Short mmCIF file of C-alpha atoms in Angstrom, two decimals:
data_model
loop_
_atom_site.label_atom_id
_atom_site.label_comp_id
_atom_site.label_asym_id
_atom_site.label_seq_id
_atom_site.Cartn_x
_atom_site.Cartn_y
_atom_site.Cartn_z
CA UNK A 1 -21.48 -33.51 5.37
CA UNK A 2 -23.02 -32.37 2.09
CA UNK A 3 -22.01 -28.82 2.86
CA UNK A 4 -18.38 -29.85 3.35
CA UNK A 5 -18.32 -31.80 0.10
CA UNK A 6 -19.94 -28.91 -1.74
CA UNK A 7 -17.41 -26.44 -0.32
CA UNK A 8 -14.51 -28.67 -1.33
CA UNK A 9 -15.77 -29.17 -4.88
CA UNK A 10 -16.91 -25.64 -5.68
CA UNK A 11 -14.50 -23.40 -7.54
CA UNK A 12 -15.93 -20.12 -6.27
CA UNK A 13 -14.09 -20.38 -2.96
CA UNK A 14 -10.55 -20.60 -4.35
CA UNK A 15 -11.29 -17.81 -6.82
CA UNK A 16 -12.47 -15.55 -4.00
CA UNK A 17 -9.35 -16.40 -2.00
CA UNK A 18 -7.13 -15.62 -4.98
CA UNK A 19 -8.81 -12.23 -5.40
CA UNK A 20 -8.45 -11.53 -1.67
CA UNK A 21 -4.73 -12.37 -1.76
CA UNK A 22 -4.25 -10.20 -4.85
CA UNK A 23 -6.08 -7.32 -3.18
CA UNK A 24 -3.94 -7.69 -0.06
CA UNK A 25 -0.75 -7.60 -2.14
CA UNK A 26 -1.88 -4.49 -4.03
CA UNK A 27 -2.85 -2.80 -0.77
CA UNK A 28 0.53 -3.58 0.78
CA UNK A 29 2.34 -2.20 -2.28
CA UNK A 30 0.26 1.00 -2.19
CA UNK A 31 0.88 1.52 1.51
CA UNK A 32 4.61 1.04 1.00
CA UNK A 33 4.65 3.51 -1.87
CA UNK A 34 2.70 6.11 0.09
CA UNK A 35 5.08 5.74 3.03
CA UNK A 36 8.11 6.22 0.80
CA UNK A 37 6.58 9.17 -1.04
CA UNK A 38 5.55 10.92 2.16
CA UNK A 39 9.10 10.74 3.50
CA UNK A 40 10.53 12.01 0.21
CA UNK A 41 8.04 14.89 0.21
CA UNK A 42 8.89 15.83 3.79
CA UNK A 43 12.61 15.78 2.96
CA UNK A 44 11.99 18.00 -0.07
CA UNK A 45 10.07 20.57 1.97
CA UNK A 46 12.73 20.55 4.68
CA UNK A 47 15.43 21.16 2.08
CA UNK A 48 13.42 23.99 0.50
CA UNK A 49 12.82 25.59 3.90
CA UNK A 50 16.53 25.44 4.70
CA UNK A 51 17.49 27.02 1.37
CA UNK A 52 14.88 29.78 1.69
CA UNK A 53 15.99 30.55 5.24
CA UNK A 54 19.60 30.71 4.06
CA UNK A 55 18.72 33.01 1.16
CA UNK A 56 16.80 35.36 3.45
CA UNK A 57 19.58 35.35 6.02
CA UNK A 58 17.43 34.16 8.90
#
């Protein structure tokens, strides 16, 4: 019972949860950005390859 009361009254728990939620949000944003950038990079290389092939007449 004392453990439960101590857990409910301590402020370290909520602070740790807030940091965990913040870290999860930052991670999700980074993963979304990497996904978007990787697709844009692939599209750019595909476009460059098409233009080079057209210029070389292949």
